[in-house]
Short mmCIF file of C-alpha atoms in Angstrom, two decimals:
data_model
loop_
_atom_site.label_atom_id
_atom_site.label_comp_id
_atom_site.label_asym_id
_atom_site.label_seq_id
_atom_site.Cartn_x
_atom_site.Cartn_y
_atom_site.Cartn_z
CA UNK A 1 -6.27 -19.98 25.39
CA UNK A 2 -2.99 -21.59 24.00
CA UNK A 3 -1.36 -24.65 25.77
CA UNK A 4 1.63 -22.19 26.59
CA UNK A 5 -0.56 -20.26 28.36
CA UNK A 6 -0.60 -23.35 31.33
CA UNK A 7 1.90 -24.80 33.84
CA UNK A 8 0.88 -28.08 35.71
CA UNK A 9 2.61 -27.62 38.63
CA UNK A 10 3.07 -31.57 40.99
CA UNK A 11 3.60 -31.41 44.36
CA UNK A 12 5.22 -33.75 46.24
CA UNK A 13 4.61 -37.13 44.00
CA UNK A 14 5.77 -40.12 45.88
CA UNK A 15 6.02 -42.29 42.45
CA UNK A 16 8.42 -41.64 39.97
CA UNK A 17 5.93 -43.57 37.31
CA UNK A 18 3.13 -40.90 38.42
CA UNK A 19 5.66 -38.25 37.11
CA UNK A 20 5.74 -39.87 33.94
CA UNK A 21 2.05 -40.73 33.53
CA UNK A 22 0.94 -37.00 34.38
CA UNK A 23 4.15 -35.94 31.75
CA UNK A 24 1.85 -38.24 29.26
CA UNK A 25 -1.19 -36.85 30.10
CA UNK A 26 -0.20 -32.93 29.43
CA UNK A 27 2.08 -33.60 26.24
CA UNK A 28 -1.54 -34.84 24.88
CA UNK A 29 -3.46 -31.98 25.45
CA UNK A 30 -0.32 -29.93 24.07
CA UNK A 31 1.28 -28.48 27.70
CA UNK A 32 5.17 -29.02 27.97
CA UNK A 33 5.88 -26.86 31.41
CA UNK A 34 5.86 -28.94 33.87
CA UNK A 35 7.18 -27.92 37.92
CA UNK A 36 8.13 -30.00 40.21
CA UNK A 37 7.67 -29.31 44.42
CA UNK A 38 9.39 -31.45 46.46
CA UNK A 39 9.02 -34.64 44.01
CA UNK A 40 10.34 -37.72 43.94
CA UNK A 41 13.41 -38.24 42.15
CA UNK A 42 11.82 -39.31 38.50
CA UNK A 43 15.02 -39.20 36.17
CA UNK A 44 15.11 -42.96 35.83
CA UNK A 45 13.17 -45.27 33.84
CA UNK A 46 10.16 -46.05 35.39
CA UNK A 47 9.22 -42.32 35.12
CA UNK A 48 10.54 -42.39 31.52
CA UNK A 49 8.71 -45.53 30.10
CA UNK A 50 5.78 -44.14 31.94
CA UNK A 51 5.93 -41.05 30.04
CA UNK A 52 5.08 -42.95 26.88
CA UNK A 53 7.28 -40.74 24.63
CA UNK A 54 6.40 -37.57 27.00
CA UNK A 55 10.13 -37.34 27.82
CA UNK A 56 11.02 -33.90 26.68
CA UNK A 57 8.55 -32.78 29.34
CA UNK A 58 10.70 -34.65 31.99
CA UNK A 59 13.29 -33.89 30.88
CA UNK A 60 12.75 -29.91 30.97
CA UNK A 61 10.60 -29.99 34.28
CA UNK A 62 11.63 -27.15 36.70
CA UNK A 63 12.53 -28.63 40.00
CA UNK A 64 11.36 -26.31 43.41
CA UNK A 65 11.64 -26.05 46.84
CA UNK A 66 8.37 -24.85 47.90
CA UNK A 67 4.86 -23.63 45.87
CA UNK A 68 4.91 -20.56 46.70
CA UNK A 69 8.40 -20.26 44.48
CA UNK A 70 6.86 -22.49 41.94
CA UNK A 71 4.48 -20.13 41.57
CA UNK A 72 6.19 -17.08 41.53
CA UNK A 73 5.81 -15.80 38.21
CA UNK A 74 1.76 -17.24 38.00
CA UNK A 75 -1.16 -14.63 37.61
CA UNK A 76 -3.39 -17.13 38.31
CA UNK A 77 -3.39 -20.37 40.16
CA UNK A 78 -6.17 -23.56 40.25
CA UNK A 79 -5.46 -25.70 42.72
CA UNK A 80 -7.16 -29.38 42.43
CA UNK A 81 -8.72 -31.24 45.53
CA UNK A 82 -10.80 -34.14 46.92
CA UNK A 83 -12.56 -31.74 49.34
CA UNK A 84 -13.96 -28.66 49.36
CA UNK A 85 -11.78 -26.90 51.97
CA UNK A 86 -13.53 -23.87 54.12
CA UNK A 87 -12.26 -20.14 55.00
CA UNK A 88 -9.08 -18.88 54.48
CA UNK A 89 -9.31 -20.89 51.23
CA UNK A 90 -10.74 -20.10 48.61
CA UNK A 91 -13.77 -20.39 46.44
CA UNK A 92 -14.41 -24.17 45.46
CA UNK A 93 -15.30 -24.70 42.29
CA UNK A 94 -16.76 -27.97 39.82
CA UNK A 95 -14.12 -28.82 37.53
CA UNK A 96 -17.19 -29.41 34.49
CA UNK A 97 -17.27 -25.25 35.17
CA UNK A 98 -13.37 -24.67 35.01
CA UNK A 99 -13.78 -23.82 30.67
CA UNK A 100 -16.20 -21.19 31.85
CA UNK A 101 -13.81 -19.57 35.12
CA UNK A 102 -10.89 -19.71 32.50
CA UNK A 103 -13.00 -17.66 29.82
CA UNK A 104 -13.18 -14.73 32.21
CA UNK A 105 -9.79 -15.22 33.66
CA UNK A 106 -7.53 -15.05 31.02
CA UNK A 107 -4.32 -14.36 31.01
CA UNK A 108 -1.33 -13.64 28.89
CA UNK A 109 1.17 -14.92 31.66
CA UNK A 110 1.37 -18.93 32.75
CA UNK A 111 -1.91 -20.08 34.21
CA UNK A 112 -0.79 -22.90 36.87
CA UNK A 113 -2.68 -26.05 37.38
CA UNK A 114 -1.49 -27.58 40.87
CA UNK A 115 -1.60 -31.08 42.38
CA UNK A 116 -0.69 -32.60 45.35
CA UNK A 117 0.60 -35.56 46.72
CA UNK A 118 -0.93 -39.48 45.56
CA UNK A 119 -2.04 -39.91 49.47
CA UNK A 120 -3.03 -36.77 50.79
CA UNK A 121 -3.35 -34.17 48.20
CA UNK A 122 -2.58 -30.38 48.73
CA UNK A 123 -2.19 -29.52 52.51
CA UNK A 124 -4.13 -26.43 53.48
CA UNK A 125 -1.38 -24.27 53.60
CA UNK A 126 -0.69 -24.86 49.61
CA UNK A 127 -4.57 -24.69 49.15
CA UNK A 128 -4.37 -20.87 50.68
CA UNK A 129 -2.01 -19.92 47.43
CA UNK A 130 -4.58 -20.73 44.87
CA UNK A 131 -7.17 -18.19 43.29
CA UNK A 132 -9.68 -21.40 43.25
CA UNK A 133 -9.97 -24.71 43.97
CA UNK A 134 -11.30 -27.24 41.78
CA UNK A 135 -12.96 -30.84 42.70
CA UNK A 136 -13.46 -33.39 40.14
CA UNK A 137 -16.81 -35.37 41.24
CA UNK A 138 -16.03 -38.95 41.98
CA UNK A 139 -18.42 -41.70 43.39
CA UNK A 140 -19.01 -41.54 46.63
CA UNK A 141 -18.61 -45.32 47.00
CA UNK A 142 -15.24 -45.08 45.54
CA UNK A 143 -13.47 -41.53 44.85
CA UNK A 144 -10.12 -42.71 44.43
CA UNK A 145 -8.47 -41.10 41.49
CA UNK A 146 -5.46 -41.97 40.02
CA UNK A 147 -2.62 -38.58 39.88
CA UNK A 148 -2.30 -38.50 35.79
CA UNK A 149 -6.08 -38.78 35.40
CA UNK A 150 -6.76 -35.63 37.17
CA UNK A 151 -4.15 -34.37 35.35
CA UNK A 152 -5.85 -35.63 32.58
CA UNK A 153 -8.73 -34.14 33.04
CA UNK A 154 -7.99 -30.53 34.17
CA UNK A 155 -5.73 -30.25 31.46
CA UNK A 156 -8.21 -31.18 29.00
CA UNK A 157 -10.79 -29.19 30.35
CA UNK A 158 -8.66 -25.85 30.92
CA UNK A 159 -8.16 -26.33 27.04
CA UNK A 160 -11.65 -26.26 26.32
CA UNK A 161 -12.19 -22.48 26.76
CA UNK A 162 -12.99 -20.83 23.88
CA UNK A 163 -11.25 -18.03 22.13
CA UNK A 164 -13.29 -15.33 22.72
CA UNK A 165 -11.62 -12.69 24.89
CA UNK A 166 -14.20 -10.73 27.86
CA UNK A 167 -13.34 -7.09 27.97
CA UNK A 168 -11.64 -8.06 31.76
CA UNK A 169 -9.74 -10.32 29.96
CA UNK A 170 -8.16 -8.04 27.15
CA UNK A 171 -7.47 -4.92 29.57
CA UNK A 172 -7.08 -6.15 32.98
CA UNK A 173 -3.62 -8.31 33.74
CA UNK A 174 -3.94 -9.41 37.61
CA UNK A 175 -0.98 -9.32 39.92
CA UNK A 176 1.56 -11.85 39.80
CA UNK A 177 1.98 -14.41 42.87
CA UNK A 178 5.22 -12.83 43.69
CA UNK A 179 3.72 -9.39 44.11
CA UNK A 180 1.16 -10.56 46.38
CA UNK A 181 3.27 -11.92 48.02
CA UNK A 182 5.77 -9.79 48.86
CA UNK A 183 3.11 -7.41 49.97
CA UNK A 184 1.59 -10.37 52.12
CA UNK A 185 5.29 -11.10 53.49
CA UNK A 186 5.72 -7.45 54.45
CA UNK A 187 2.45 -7.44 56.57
CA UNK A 188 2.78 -10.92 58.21
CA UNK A 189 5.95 -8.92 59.72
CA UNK A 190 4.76 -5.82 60.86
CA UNK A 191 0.91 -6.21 61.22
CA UNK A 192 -0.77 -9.55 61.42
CA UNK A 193 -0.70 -11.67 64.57
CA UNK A 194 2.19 -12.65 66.39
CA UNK A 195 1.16 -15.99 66.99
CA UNK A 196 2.47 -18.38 64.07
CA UNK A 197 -0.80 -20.50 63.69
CA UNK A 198 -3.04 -17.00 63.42
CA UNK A 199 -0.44 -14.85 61.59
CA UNK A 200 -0.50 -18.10 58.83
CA UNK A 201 -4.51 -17.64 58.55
CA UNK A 202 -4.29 -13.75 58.97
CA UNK A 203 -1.90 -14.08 55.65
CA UNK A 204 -4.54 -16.25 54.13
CA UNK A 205 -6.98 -14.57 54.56
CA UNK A 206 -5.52 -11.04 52.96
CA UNK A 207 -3.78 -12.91 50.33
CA UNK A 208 -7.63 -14.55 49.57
CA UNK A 209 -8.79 -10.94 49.57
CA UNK A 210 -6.41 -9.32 46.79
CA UNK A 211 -7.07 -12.58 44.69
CA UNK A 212 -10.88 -11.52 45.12
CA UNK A 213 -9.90 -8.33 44.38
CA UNK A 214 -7.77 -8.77 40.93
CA UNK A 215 -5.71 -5.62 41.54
CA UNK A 216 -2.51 -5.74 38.96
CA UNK A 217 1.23 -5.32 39.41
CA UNK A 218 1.03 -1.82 39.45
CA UNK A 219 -1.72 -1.53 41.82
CA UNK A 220 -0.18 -4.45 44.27
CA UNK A 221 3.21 -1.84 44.12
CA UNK A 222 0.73 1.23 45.03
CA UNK A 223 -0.38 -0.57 48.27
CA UNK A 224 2.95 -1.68 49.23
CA UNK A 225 4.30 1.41 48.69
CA UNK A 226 1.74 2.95 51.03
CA UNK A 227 2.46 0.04 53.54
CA UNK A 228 6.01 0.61 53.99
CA UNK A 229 5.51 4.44 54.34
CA UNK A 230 2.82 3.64 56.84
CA UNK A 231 5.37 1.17 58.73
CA UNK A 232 8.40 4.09 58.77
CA UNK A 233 5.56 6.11 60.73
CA UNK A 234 5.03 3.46 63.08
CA UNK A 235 6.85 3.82 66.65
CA UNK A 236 6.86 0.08 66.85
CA UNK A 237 8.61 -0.06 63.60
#
């Protein structure tokens, strides 16, 4: 898969100079699109000098007010964590097996690669609106690791698939994040609970389902089609 093919997507760095570092860290394994959640301001020069001569890739970042818009235009997201989180999110995955998941996952629109905050990582809720999560296995006696070296070494291993395209691959193009969730959106209105904390894991949970499911655009617009005409026939409605 080409570099283009990938988006490292930060959400909400605390450290200017981790900006920088992880800008470093992708312009060496040749990925330039970098998005930015709810960063840290990082257009002075402690981000800069950190990005070692990375500063095209600051200086082009896309700036964004939550993931979910970040990821908007994403067929496929991989979101990186400390700990394998349980149901509604998804399937956990060793980062030594992410070449392999890639090879029969391609796609021809941006792949993102997400990662949280220095301290705490990605909350649950930004966990939910990834197709997989990925751990990187640390010591147990000390698993601290440093922002731009999981960047590092996601990046590096996401370009280690090889070339060779599955037949899933070449003929089947899964739905974009903004289909699903639109569709998602739609039910969390009309047919999921109306208590916030369940309707949040009730949208989870579906959302985890079509990812599962790898239906495409046009299939995503089938079932919201039928959705809406099912609401219209609703007295509730």
């Amino acid at each position: 898969m080409k570099s283009s093919s990938y988006t490292v997507v930060l959400s909400h760095t605390s450290h200017p100079g981790n900006v920088g570092a992880c800008a470093r860290a992708m312009k060496t394994m040749g990925i330039t699109d970098l998005r930015l959640v709810n960063c840290v301001d990082y257009k002075n020069e402690t981000a800069y000098n950190r990005s070692s001569g990375a500063d095209d890739v600051l200086f082009n970042a896309q700036e964004f007010s939550s993931l979910e818009e970040a990821l908007s235009d994403c067929h496929l997201a991989i979101g990186t964590t400390a700990r394998s989180r349980k149901i509604p999110n998804p399937p956990s995955l060793c980062a030594s097996q992410l070449p392999v998941f890639l090879q029969d996952n391609q796609s021809s629109s941006p792949i993102a690669l997400v990662f949280g905050n220095e301290q705490n990582g990605l909350d649950n809720a930004e966990i939910s609106l990834c197709h997989m999560q990925v751990t990187v296995p640390t010591s147990p006696d000390f698993s601290s690791l440093n922002l731009a070296s999981c960047v590092q070494i996601i990046t590096f291993l996401a370009m280690q698939m090889g070339n060779n395209q599955s037949p899933a691959a070449l003929h089947h193009e899964i739905a974009s994040h903004q289909k699903i969730s639109a569709l998602t959106n739609t039910l969390s209105r009309y047919a999921f609970s109306k208590t916030h904390k369940k309707s949040e894991i009730d949208a989870a949970k579906f959302r985890q389902l079509l990812f599962r499911l790898r239906p495409n655009d046009e299939e995503i617009d089938f079932l919201h089609g039928i959705f809406k005409r099912l609401l219209k026939t609703d007295p509730m409605s």
